[in-house]
Amino acid sequence: MEARGQWGSRSSFVLAAIGSAIGLGNIWRFPYICANNGGGAFLVAFLVALITAGIPILIMELSTGHKFQKAASGSLGSISKKYEWLGWAIVGIGFVITTYYAAVMSWSFKYLWDAFTLAWGENTKDFFFNDTLGISSGPFDFGGMKTPLIIGLVLTWVSIVACIWKGPETVGKVVYATVAIPWIILVVLVIRGVTLEGAHAGLNYYLTPDFSKLMNPKVWLAAYTQVFFSLSIGFSIMFAYGSYLPRKTHMVSDAYIVAISDSLTAIMGGFAVFGALGYLSGQTGTPVTELNTAGPGLAFVVYPTIINELPMLNKLFGVLFFFMLLTLGIDSAFSLVEGVTSAVKDKFGWSHRRTNLTVAVFGFFCGFLFISGAGLYWLDIIDYFMNFFGLAIACLIECYVIGWVYSTVKLKEHINSLPGMKIGGIWEIMIKLVAPIILVVLLGWEIIARINAPYENYPRLAEGLGALVMFVLIPLAGFMFAKAKSKNE
Ligand code: PHE
């Protein structure tokens, strides 16, 4: 077996964790989830979710990986063999998310190419839905696959595999570039976004909380799961990254650094998007709340609009923006893959390369669904099930297995034996009580809502397939992997 890799330095780890956390989730997912869930009200819920669940769970995952020196499945399996399958189910959710995450990156590759000529023209909406995706009439009308997206998907997977080819040592180096470059570009775009004519209408919507919206449990579930998605928790990855840390490490302060940089980036990205939405609303005379851009296509419609409106160097900024999106996405994408591969390696003792290639090839083919004409619909449906149910359930399971079965007291002892910041009883209360109770209530609510009406009015059958993946296929795969013979047996 190969030796378990280790980070070259503290900064490599912090940057890799930030790189994983900051990704398309901040610039692509956060804005549309926020726009669909009450704008300013969502921001309030997001911050509450960060404090009551996001940060405590991040600390829990990193330290559990560190303690057991294993990814999610191995860590939960070490606590009790009976829970190993749940760990694998968590790995499965990560895998499914990777497949559509890669599809969004393939759109970004295509847009990077288009940016050289500003090929999207004035009607950025039509360009995205029709020219780029070739969107079909509904989830069961698959249409064809556009060649540029296939090329994009190939490029995405090749870059992912290249970045993790040598494990944490390469990752530690790549992330210096993939964290710094996007940030600089983002700052410029935010400044332009908020200075567009009419931006204030969008910004008002973004920053003024309508507290009545907070009465809707859906907004809260959206906020909790966005925090999980964005911090990369409820996957296997933070366990794996924690397991690569040296014995003595500043776990708690590093977790704070990661969480704060990630949230600030999302909130900042929101300024650019909502500024531009305000501008669009002024141009079209449609109120911000009624702009029909909500959904996973939002960023790909809105950012090209901002780029068109720049006073000069539009092409340059277009290229920079999509390059930024790719550099933002790549370190998240490879960390997603890493979460899966580290679990497989721990269990079966496969070589690093063999594991990466197998996962990549399999992931690549699964991605075809998301770049077909019906891709956007499926992306929306699967993303909904993976996040609203998958991540919420994953975090719930972790709080139970680690918090109750293993015990927060023991984990706290481990964490507090490390140098730097310590944690106290509040952390234990969040893990054992606050986060799980909130998640159970929100999940229950969402299940009832789904029984009453399908998600976003998709056909029941499409929704059923999403539910099938989440509630049948993933747990089943979890069982099979847990039962499979490990390298030590
Ligand atoms: N946090 C990443 C983002 O915001 C997505 C991600 C989730 C990456 C889970 C890795 C693991 O884009």
mmCIF file of N, CA and C in Angstrom, residues 256-370:
data_model
loop_
_atom_site.group_PDB
_atom_site.id
_atom_site.type_symbol
_atom_site.label_atom_id
_atom_site.label_comp_id
_atom_site.label_asym_id
_atom_site.label_seq_id
_atom_site.Cartn_x
_atom_site.Cartn_y
_atom_site.Cartn_z
ATOM 1 N N TYR A 256 -11.878 28.026 11.267
ATOM 2 C CA TYR A 256 -12.492 29.359 11.211
ATOM 3 C C TYR A 256 -12.035 30.127 9.980
ATOM 4 N N ILE A 257 -10.746 30.033 9.693
ATOM 5 C CA ILE A 257 -10.229 30.765 8.529
ATOM 6 C C ILE A 257 -10.958 30.294 7.271
ATOM 7 N N VAL A 258 -11.123 28.988 7.147
ATOM 8 C CA VAL A 258 -11.781 28.447 5.959
ATOM 9 C C VAL A 258 -13.232 28.925 5.892
ATOM 10 N N ALA A 259 -13.945 28.793 7.009
ATOM 11 C CA ALA A 259 -15.369 29.129 7.003
ATOM 12 C C ALA A 259 -15.581 30.610 6.706
ATOM 13 N N ILE A 260 -14.750 31.455 7.305
ATOM 14 C CA ILE A 260 -14.967 32.892 7.115
ATOM 15 C C ILE A 260 -14.609 33.298 5.681
ATOM 16 N N SER A 261 -13.503 32.791 5.161
ATOM 17 C CA SER A 261 -13.174 33.208 3.787
ATOM 18 C C SER A 261 -14.231 32.726 2.811
ATOM 19 N N ASP A 262 -14.731 31.543 3.054
ATOM 20 C CA ASP A 262 -15.738 31.010 2.135
ATOM 21 C C ASP A 262 -17.010 31.849 2.154
ATOM 22 N N SER A 263 -17.499 32.158 3.346
ATOM 23 C CA SER A 263 -18.764 32.900 3.410
ATOM 24 C C SER A 263 -18.600 34.303 2.851
ATOM 25 N N LEU A 264 -17.468 34.929 3.172
ATOM 26 C CA LEU A 264 -17.271 36.280 2.640
ATOM 27 C C LEU A 264 -17.255 36.269 1.114
ATOM 28 N N THR A 265 -16.661 35.244 0.544
ATOM 29 C CA THR A 265 -16.610 35.187 -0.913
ATOM 30 C C THR A 265 -18.005 35.041 -1.503
ATOM 31 N N ALA A 266 -18.824 34.201 -0.878
ATOM 32 C CA ALA A 266 -20.180 34.027 -1.394
ATOM 33 C C ALA A 266 -20.947 35.340 -1.303
ATOM 34 N N ILE A 267 -20.836 36.002 -0.162
ATOM 35 C CA ILE A 267 -21.593 37.236 0.029
ATOM 36 C C ILE A 267 -21.118 38.297 -0.967
ATOM 37 N N MET A 268 -19.820 38.326 -1.187
ATOM 38 C CA MET A 268 -19.271 39.266 -2.157
ATOM 39 C C MET A 268 -19.755 38.960 -3.571
ATOM 40 N N GLY A 269 -19.715 37.676 -3.935
ATOM 41 C CA GLY A 269 -20.198 37.283 -5.267
ATOM 42 C C GLY A 269 -21.636 37.744 -5.449
ATOM 43 N N GLY A 270 -22.408 37.698 -4.370
ATOM 44 C CA GLY A 270 -23.799 38.131 -4.414
ATOM 45 C C GLY A 270 -23.930 39.592 -4.828
ATOM 46 N N PHE A 271 -22.979 40.417 -4.394
ATOM 47 C CA PHE A 271 -23.057 41.834 -4.768
ATOM 48 C C PHE A 271 -22.985 41.996 -6.284
ATOM 49 N N ALA A 272 -22.074 41.253 -6.896
ATOM 50 C CA ALA A 272 -21.936 41.377 -8.345
ATOM 51 C C ALA A 272 -23.226 40.932 -9.042
ATOM 52 N N VAL A 273 -23.755 39.779 -8.611
ATOM 53 C CA VAL A 273 -24.922 39.234 -9.297
ATOM 54 C C VAL A 273 -26.163 40.099 -9.080
ATOM 55 N N PHE A 274 -26.401 40.494 -7.847
ATOM 56 C CA PHE A 274 -27.620 41.270 -7.599
ATOM 57 C C PHE A 274 -27.514 42.672 -8.187
ATOM 58 N N GLY A 275 -26.305 43.229 -8.203
ATOM 59 C CA GLY A 275 -26.115 44.508 -8.881
ATOM 60 C C GLY A 275 -26.551 44.370 -10.341
ATOM 61 N N ALA A 276 -26.085 43.298 -10.965
ATOM 62 C CA ALA A 276 -26.405 43.096 -12.378
ATOM 63 C C ALA A 276 -27.888 42.799 -12.579
ATOM 64 N N LEU A 277 -28.474 42.101 -11.617
ATOM 65 C CA LEU A 277 -29.914 41.842 -11.742
ATOM 66 C C LEU A 277 -30.697 43.149 -11.689
ATOM 67 N N GLY A 278 -30.252 44.042 -10.815
ATOM 68 C CA GLY A 278 -30.894 45.359 -10.728
ATOM 69 C C GLY A 278 -30.800 46.062 -12.072
ATOM 70 N N TYR A 279 -29.629 45.978 -12.650
ATOM 71 C CA TYR A 279 -29.422 46.604 -13.950
ATOM 72 C C TYR A 279 -30.353 45.987 -15.003
ATOM 73 N N LEU A 280 -30.404 44.662 -15.035
ATOM 74 C CA LEU A 280 -31.268 43.980 -16.002
ATOM 75 C C LEU A 280 -32.719 44.383 -15.814
ATOM 76 N N SER A 281 -33.100 44.487 -14.554
ATOM 77 C CA SER A 281 -34.479 44.830 -14.273
ATOM 78 C C SER A 281 -34.796 46.237 -14.780
ATOM 79 N N GLY A 282 -33.831 47.160 -14.621
ATOM 80 C CA GLY A 282 -34.012 48.516 -15.144
ATOM 81 C C GLY A 282 -34.162 48.496 -16.670
ATOM 82 N N GLN A 283 -33.332 47.704 -17.317
ATOM 83 C CA GLN A 283 -33.346 47.664 -18.780
ATOM 84 C C GLN A 283 -34.637 47.078 -19.332
ATOM 85 N N THR A 284 -35.154 46.045 -18.628
ATOM 86 C CA THR A 284 -36.304 45.346 -19.187
ATOM 87 C C THR A 284 -37.625 45.803 -18.566
ATOM 88 N N GLY A 285 -37.531 46.639 -17.529
ATOM 89 C CA GLY A 285 -38.745 47.118 -16.867
ATOM 90 C C GLY A 285 -39.446 46.036 -16.057
ATOM 91 N N THR A 286 -38.751 44.938 -15.758
ATOM 92 C CA THR A 286 -39.356 43.877 -14.938
ATOM 93 C C THR A 286 -38.793 43.988 -13.529
ATOM 94 N N PRO A 287 -39.651 43.911 -12.495
ATOM 95 C CA PRO A 287 -39.111 43.959 -11.138
ATOM 96 C C PRO A 287 -38.128 42.817 -10.883
ATOM 97 N N VAL A 288 -37.158 43.075 -9.990
ATOM 98 C CA VAL A 288 -36.110 42.084 -9.728
ATOM 99 C C VAL A 288 -36.700 40.722 -9.364
ATOM 100 N N THR A 289 -37.758 40.757 -8.531
ATOM 101 C CA THR A 289 -38.320 39.488 -8.072
ATOM 102 C C THR A 289 -38.963 38.698 -9.205
ATOM 103 N N GLU A 290 -39.289 39.380 -10.280
ATOM 104 C CA GLU A 290 -39.956 38.647 -11.358
ATOM 105 C C GLU A 290 -39.046 38.322 -12.530
ATOM 106 N N LEU A 291 -37.804 38.714 -12.417
ATOM 107 C CA LEU A 291 -36.870 38.399 -13.503
ATOM 108 C C LEU A 291 -36.755 36.895 -13.589
ATOM 109 N N ASN A 292 -37.081 36.399 -14.744
ATOM 110 C CA ASN A 292 -37.175 34.951 -14.825
ATOM 111 C C ASN A 292 -35.820 34.290 -15.088
ATOM 112 N N THR A 293 -34.823 34.678 -14.296
ATOM 113 C CA THR A 293 -33.503 34.110 -14.536
ATOM 114 C C THR A 293 -33.133 33.126 -13.436
ATOM 115 N N ALA A 294 -34.050 32.963 -12.474
ATOM 116 C CA ALA A 294 -33.727 32.126 -11.324
ATOM 117 C C ALA A 294 -33.419 30.705 -11.769
ATOM 118 N N GLY A 295 -32.595 30.043 -11.010
ATOM 119 C CA GLY A 295 -32.237 28.665 -11.340
ATOM 120 C C GLY A 295 -30.772 28.572 -11.687
ATOM 121 N N PRO A 296 -30.344 27.355 -11.973
ATOM 122 C CA PRO A 296 -28.912 27.131 -12.173
ATOM 123 C C PRO A 296 -28.298 27.907 -13.331
ATOM 124 N N GLY A 297 -29.143 28.534 -14.167
ATOM 125 C CA GLY A 297 -28.587 29.278 -15.295
ATOM 126 C C GLY A 297 -28.216 30.710 -14.943
ATOM 127 N N LEU A 298 -28.627 31.142 -13.744
ATOM 128 C CA LEU A 298 -28.485 32.561 -13.378
ATOM 129 C C LEU A 298 -27.108 33.156 -13.699
ATOM 130 N N ALA A 299 -26.051 32.544 -13.158
ATOM 131 C CA ALA A 299 -24.726 33.147 -13.322
ATOM 132 C C ALA A 299 -24.324 33.248 -14.785
ATOM 133 N N PHE A 300 -24.762 32.262 -15.572
ATOM 134 C CA PHE A 300 -24.331 32.248 -16.966
ATOM 135 C C PHE A 300 -25.106 33.240 -17.822
ATOM 136 N N VAL A 301 -26.166 33.774 -17.265
ATOM 137 C CA VAL A 301 -26.892 34.821 -17.975
ATOM 138 C C VAL A 301 -26.424 36.180 -17.466
ATOM 139 N N VAL A 302 -26.249 36.246 -16.148
ATOM 140 C CA VAL A 302 -25.988 37.543 -15.538
ATOM 141 C C VAL A 302 -24.553 38.030 -15.759
ATOM 142 N N TYR A 303 -23.560 37.159 -15.548
ATOM 143 C CA TYR A 303 -22.187 37.644 -15.693
ATOM 144 C C TYR A 303 -21.868 38.109 -17.115
ATOM 145 N N PRO A 304 -22.285 37.375 -18.150
ATOM 146 C CA PRO A 304 -22.024 37.913 -19.494
ATOM 147 C C PRO A 304 -22.652 39.296 -19.686
ATOM 148 N N THR A 305 -23.793 39.532 -19.035
ATOM 149 C CA THR A 305 -24.401 40.860 -19.145
ATOM 150 C C THR A 305 -23.492 41.921 -18.534
ATOM 151 N N ILE A 306 -22.942 41.608 -17.355
ATOM 152 C CA ILE A 306 -22.038 42.592 -16.737
ATOM 153 C C ILE A 306 -20.846 42.817 -17.661
ATOM 154 N N ILE A 307 -20.339 41.726 -18.208
ATOM 155 C CA ILE A 307 -19.155 41.845 -19.059
ATOM 156 C C ILE A 307 -19.455 42.720 -20.282
ATOM 157 N N ASN A 308 -20.638 42.551 -20.872
ATOM 158 C CA ASN A 308 -21.032 43.404 -21.998
ATOM 159 C C ASN A 308 -21.030 44.871 -21.622
ATOM 160 N N GLU A 309 -21.380 45.130 -20.362
ATOM 161 C CA GLU A 309 -21.562 46.524 -19.952
ATOM 162 C C GLU A 309 -20.285 47.198 -19.487
ATOM 163 N N LEU A 310 -19.207 46.472 -19.421
ATOM 164 C CA LEU A 310 -17.969 47.114 -18.995
ATOM 165 C C LEU A 310 -17.594 48.184 -20.018
ATOM 166 N N PRO A 311 -17.019 49.290 -19.563
ATOM 167 C CA PRO A 311 -16.734 50.381 -20.504
ATOM 168 C C PRO A 311 -15.642 50.027 -21.506
ATOM 169 N N MET A 312 -14.741 49.175 -21.108
ATOM 170 C CA MET A 312 -13.663 48.804 -22.051
ATOM 171 C C MET A 312 -13.105 47.448 -21.654
ATOM 172 N N LEU A 313 -12.240 46.944 -22.468
ATOM 173 C CA LEU A 313 -11.571 45.658 -22.214
ATOM 174 C C LEU A 313 -12.568 44.543 -21.931
ATOM 175 N N ASN A 314 -13.723 44.596 -22.569
ATOM 176 C CA ASN A 314 -14.761 43.600 -22.293
ATOM 177 C C ASN A 314 -14.269 42.182 -22.512
ATOM 178 N N LYS A 315 -13.579 41.998 -23.634
ATOM 179 C CA LYS A 315 -13.150 40.629 -23.934
ATOM 180 C C LYS A 315 -12.185 40.137 -22.880
ATOM 181 N N LEU A 316 -11.272 41.021 -22.533
ATOM 182 C CA LEU A 316 -10.286 40.626 -21.526
ATOM 183 C C LEU A 316 -11.002 40.188 -20.249
ATOM 184 N N PHE A 317 -11.973 41.004 -19.821
ATOM 185 C CA PHE A 317 -12.670 40.645 -18.584
ATOM 186 C C PHE A 317 -13.511 39.388 -18.739
ATOM 187 N N GLY A 318 -14.072 39.228 -19.925
ATOM 188 C CA GLY A 318 -14.838 38.001 -20.186
ATOM 189 C C GLY A 318 -13.949 36.778 -20.013
ATOM 190 N N VAL A 319 -12.779 36.860 -20.617
ATOM 191 C CA VAL A 319 -11.858 35.735 -20.525
ATOM 192 C C VAL A 319 -11.452 35.534 -19.067
ATOM 193 N N LEU A 320 -11.128 36.639 -18.400
ATOM 194 C CA LEU A 320 -10.712 36.534 -17.000
ATOM 195 C C LEU A 320 -11.811 35.921 -16.147
ATOM 196 N N PHE A 321 -13.044 36.351 -16.394
ATOM 197 C CA PHE A 321 -14.131 35.854 -15.552
ATOM 198 C C PHE A 321 -14.282 34.342 -15.674
ATOM 199 N N PHE A 322 -14.318 33.854 -16.895
ATOM 200 C CA PHE A 322 -14.543 32.415 -17.029
ATOM 201 C C PHE A 322 -13.308 31.618 -16.644
ATOM 202 N N PHE A 323 -12.169 32.247 -16.785
ATOM 203 C CA PHE A 323 -10.968 31.612 -16.276
ATOM 204 C C PHE A 323 -11.072 31.532 -14.747
ATOM 205 N N MET A 324 -11.590 32.598 -14.166
ATOM 206 C CA MET A 324 -11.785 32.610 -12.714
ATOM 207 C C MET A 324 -12.736 31.491 -12.284
ATOM 208 N N LEU A 325 -13.835 31.365 -13.020
ATOM 209 C CA LEU A 325 -14.825 30.359 -12.653
ATOM 210 C C LEU A 325 -14.179 28.971 -12.697
ATOM 211 N N LEU A 326 -13.353 28.773 -13.706
ATOM 212 C CA LEU A 326 -12.710 27.467 -13.829
ATOM 213 C C LEU A 326 -11.700 27.233 -12.711
ATOM 214 N N THR A 327 -10.921 28.261 -12.390
ATOM 215 C CA THR A 327 -9.938 28.054 -11.322
ATOM 216 C C THR A 327 -10.644 27.902 -9.973
ATOM 217 N N LEU A 328 -11.772 28.599 -9.834
ATOM 218 C CA LEU A 328 -12.555 28.425 -8.599
ATOM 219 C C LEU A 328 -13.080 27.004 -8.520
ATOM 220 N N GLY A 329 -13.579 26.531 -9.647
ATOM 221 C CA GLY A 329 -14.244 25.235 -9.656
ATOM 222 C C GLY A 329 -13.274 24.078 -9.548
ATOM 223 N N ILE A 330 -12.105 24.239 -10.143
ATOM 224 C CA ILE A 330 -11.244 23.060 -10.281
ATOM 225 C C ILE A 330 -10.802 22.495 -8.927
ATOM 226 N N ASP A 331 -10.449 23.393 -7.995
ATOM 227 C CA ASP A 331 -9.971 22.833 -6.724
ATOM 228 C C ASP A 331 -11.120 22.241 -5.901
ATOM 229 N N SER A 332 -12.343 22.729 -6.137
ATOM 230 C CA SER A 332 -13.487 22.086 -5.483
ATOM 231 C C SER A 332 -13.752 20.747 -6.135
ATOM 232 N N ALA A 333 -13.675 20.731 -7.466
ATOM 233 C CA ALA A 333 -13.966 19.495 -8.183
ATOM 234 C C ALA A 333 -12.959 18.421 -7.806
ATOM 235 N N PHE A 334 -11.677 18.784 -7.748
ATOM 236 C CA PHE A 334 -10.758 17.699 -7.418
ATOM 237 C C PHE A 334 -10.865 17.296 -5.965
ATOM 238 N N SER A 335 -11.307 18.224 -5.121
ATOM 239 C CA SER A 335 -11.484 17.791 -3.736
ATOM 240 C C SER A 335 -12.689 16.854 -3.618
ATOM 241 N N LEU A 336 -13.706 17.105 -4.435
ATOM 242 C CA LEU A 336 -14.850 16.189 -4.448
ATOM 243 C C LEU A 336 -14.396 14.789 -4.844
ATOM 244 N N VAL A 337 -13.575 14.745 -5.894
ATOM 245 C CA VAL A 337 -13.087 13.457 -6.368
ATOM 246 C C VAL A 337 -12.200 12.813 -5.306
ATOM 247 N N GLU A 338 -11.373 13.622 -4.715
ATOM 248 C CA GLU A 338 -10.467 13.151 -3.666
ATOM 249 C C GLU A 338 -11.241 12.529 -2.495
ATOM 250 N N GLY A 339 -12.401 13.122 -2.181
ATOM 251 C CA GLY A 339 -13.230 12.558 -1.108
ATOM 252 C C GLY A 339 -13.658 11.135 -1.440
ATOM 253 N N VAL A 340 -13.943 10.915 -2.704
ATOM 254 C CA VAL A 340 -14.356 9.577 -3.126
ATOM 255 C C VAL A 340 -13.146 8.649 -3.188
ATOM 256 N N THR A 341 -12.090 9.121 -3.842
ATOM 257 C CA THR A 341 -10.949 8.215 -4.040
ATOM 258 C C THR A 341 -10.270 7.846 -2.723
ATOM 259 N N SER A 342 -10.199 8.793 -1.790
ATOM 260 C CA SER A 342 -9.505 8.434 -0.550
ATOM 261 C C SER A 342 -10.282 7.346 0.183
ATOM 262 N N ALA A 343 -11.617 7.372 0.082
ATOM 263 C CA ALA A 343 -12.415 6.340 0.736
ATOM 264 C C ALA A 343 -12.161 4.982 0.077
ATOM 265 N N VAL A 344 -12.122 4.983 -1.256
ATOM 266 C CA VAL A 344 -11.907 3.728 -1.976
ATOM 267 C C VAL A 344 -10.518 3.165 -1.668
ATOM 268 N N LYS A 345 -9.527 4.061 -1.651
ATOM 269 C CA LYS A 345 -8.164 3.604 -1.377
ATOM 270 C C LYS A 345 -8.039 3.015 0.022
ATOM 271 N N ASP A 346 -8.637 3.722 1.002
ATOM 272 C CA ASP A 346 -8.554 3.241 2.390
ATOM 273 C C ASP A 346 -9.112 1.824 2.499
ATOM 274 N N LYS A 347 -10.190 1.589 1.758
ATOM 275 C CA LYS A 347 -10.852 0.307 1.917
ATOM 276 C C LYS A 347 -10.170 -0.797 1.114
ATOM 277 N N PHE A 348 -9.914 -0.508 -0.158
ATOM 278 C CA PHE A 348 -9.467 -1.599 -1.023
ATOM 279 C C PHE A 348 -7.960 -1.635 -1.245
ATOM 280 N N GLY A 349 -7.285 -0.585 -0.777
ATOM 281 C CA GLY A 349 -5.840 -0.568 -0.964
ATOM 282 C C GLY A 349 -5.424 -0.434 -2.424
ATOM 283 N N TRP A 350 -6.308 0.092 -3.273
ATOM 284 C CA TRP A 350 -5.938 0.326 -4.675
ATOM 285 C C TRP A 350 -4.884 1.420 -4.740
ATOM 286 N N SER A 351 -4.161 1.458 -5.860
ATOM 287 C CA SER A 351 -3.180 2.532 -5.982
ATOM 288 C C SER A 351 -3.919 3.842 -6.258
ATOM 289 N N HIS A 352 -3.241 4.929 -5.929
ATOM 290 C CA HIS A 352 -3.806 6.263 -6.109
ATOM 291 C C HIS A 352 -4.238 6.473 -7.560
ATOM 292 N N ARG A 353 -3.374 6.090 -8.484
ATOM 293 C CA ARG A 353 -3.675 6.343 -9.897
ATOM 294 C C ARG A 353 -4.831 5.515 -10.415
ATOM 295 N N ARG A 354 -4.819 4.262 -10.052
ATOM 296 C CA ARG A 354 -5.899 3.389 -10.512
ATOM 297 C C ARG A 354 -7.240 3.917 -10.002
ATOM 298 N N THR A 355 -7.271 4.323 -8.731
ATOM 299 C CA THR A 355 -8.522 4.827 -8.168
ATOM 300 C C THR A 355 -8.973 6.081 -8.905
ATOM 301 N N ASN A 356 -8.032 7.025 -9.088
ATOM 302 C CA ASN A 356 -8.415 8.275 -9.745
ATOM 303 C C ASN A 356 -8.956 8.034 -11.145
ATOM 304 N N LEU A 357 -8.288 7.188 -11.877
ATOM 305 C CA LEU A 357 -8.720 6.957 -13.250
ATOM 306 C C LEU A 357 -10.088 6.290 -13.286
ATOM 307 N N THR A 358 -10.299 5.319 -12.426
ATOM 308 C CA THR A 358 -11.594 4.638 -12.419
ATOM 309 C C THR A 358 -12.716 5.624 -12.103
ATOM 310 N N VAL A 359 -12.516 6.405 -11.041
ATOM 311 C CA VAL A 359 -13.558 7.360 -10.660
ATOM 312 C C VAL A 359 -13.785 8.371 -11.783
ATOM 313 N N ALA A 360 -12.692 8.831 -12.394
ATOM 314 C CA ALA A 360 -12.816 9.858 -13.428
ATOM 315 C C ALA A 360 -13.593 9.326 -14.641
ATOM 316 N N VAL A 361 -13.279 8.136 -15.081
ATOM 317 C CA VAL A 361 -13.948 7.609 -16.270
ATOM 318 C C VAL A 361 -15.437 7.406 -15.987
ATOM 319 N N PHE A 362 -15.722 6.850 -14.842
ATOM 320 C CA PHE A 362 -17.100 6.615 -14.455
ATOM 321 C C PHE A 362 -17.844 7.960 -14.322
ATOM 322 N N GLY A 363 -17.213 8.891 -13.678
ATOM 323 C CA GLY A 363 -17.820 10.218 -13.483
ATOM 324 C C GLY A 363 -18.066 10.909 -14.810
ATOM 325 N N PHE A 364 -17.123 10.781 -15.721
ATOM 326 C CA PHE A 364 -17.246 11.414 -17.023
ATOM 327 C C PHE A 364 -18.515 10.928 -17.740
ATOM 328 N N PHE A 365 -18.701 9.609 -17.758
ATOM 329 C CA PHE A 365 -19.873 9.097 -18.477
ATOM 330 C C PHE A 365 -21.182 9.480 -17.784
ATOM 331 N N CYS A 366 -21.187 9.465 -16.485
ATOM 332 C CA CYS A 366 -22.416 9.878 -15.781
ATOM 333 C C CYS A 366 -22.755 11.331 -16.122
ATOM 334 N N GLY A 367 -21.731 12.128 -16.396
ATOM 335 C CA GLY A 367 -21.948 13.548 -16.687
ATOM 336 C C GLY A 367 -22.728 13.779 -17.972
ATOM 337 N N PHE A 368 -22.796 12.783 -18.845
ATOM 338 C CA PHE A 368 -23.523 12.962 -20.107
ATOM 339 C C PHE A 368 -24.973 13.395 -19.883
ATOM 340 N N LEU A 369 -25.576 12.832 -18.849
ATOM 341 C CA LEU A 369 -26.963 13.204 -18.573
ATOM 342 C C LEU A 369 -27.092 14.725 -18.437
ATOM 343 N N PHE A 370 -26.102 15.332 -17.794
ATOM 344 C CA PHE A 370 -26.220 16.761 -17.473
ATOM 345 C C PHE A 370 -25.813 17.684 -18.610
#
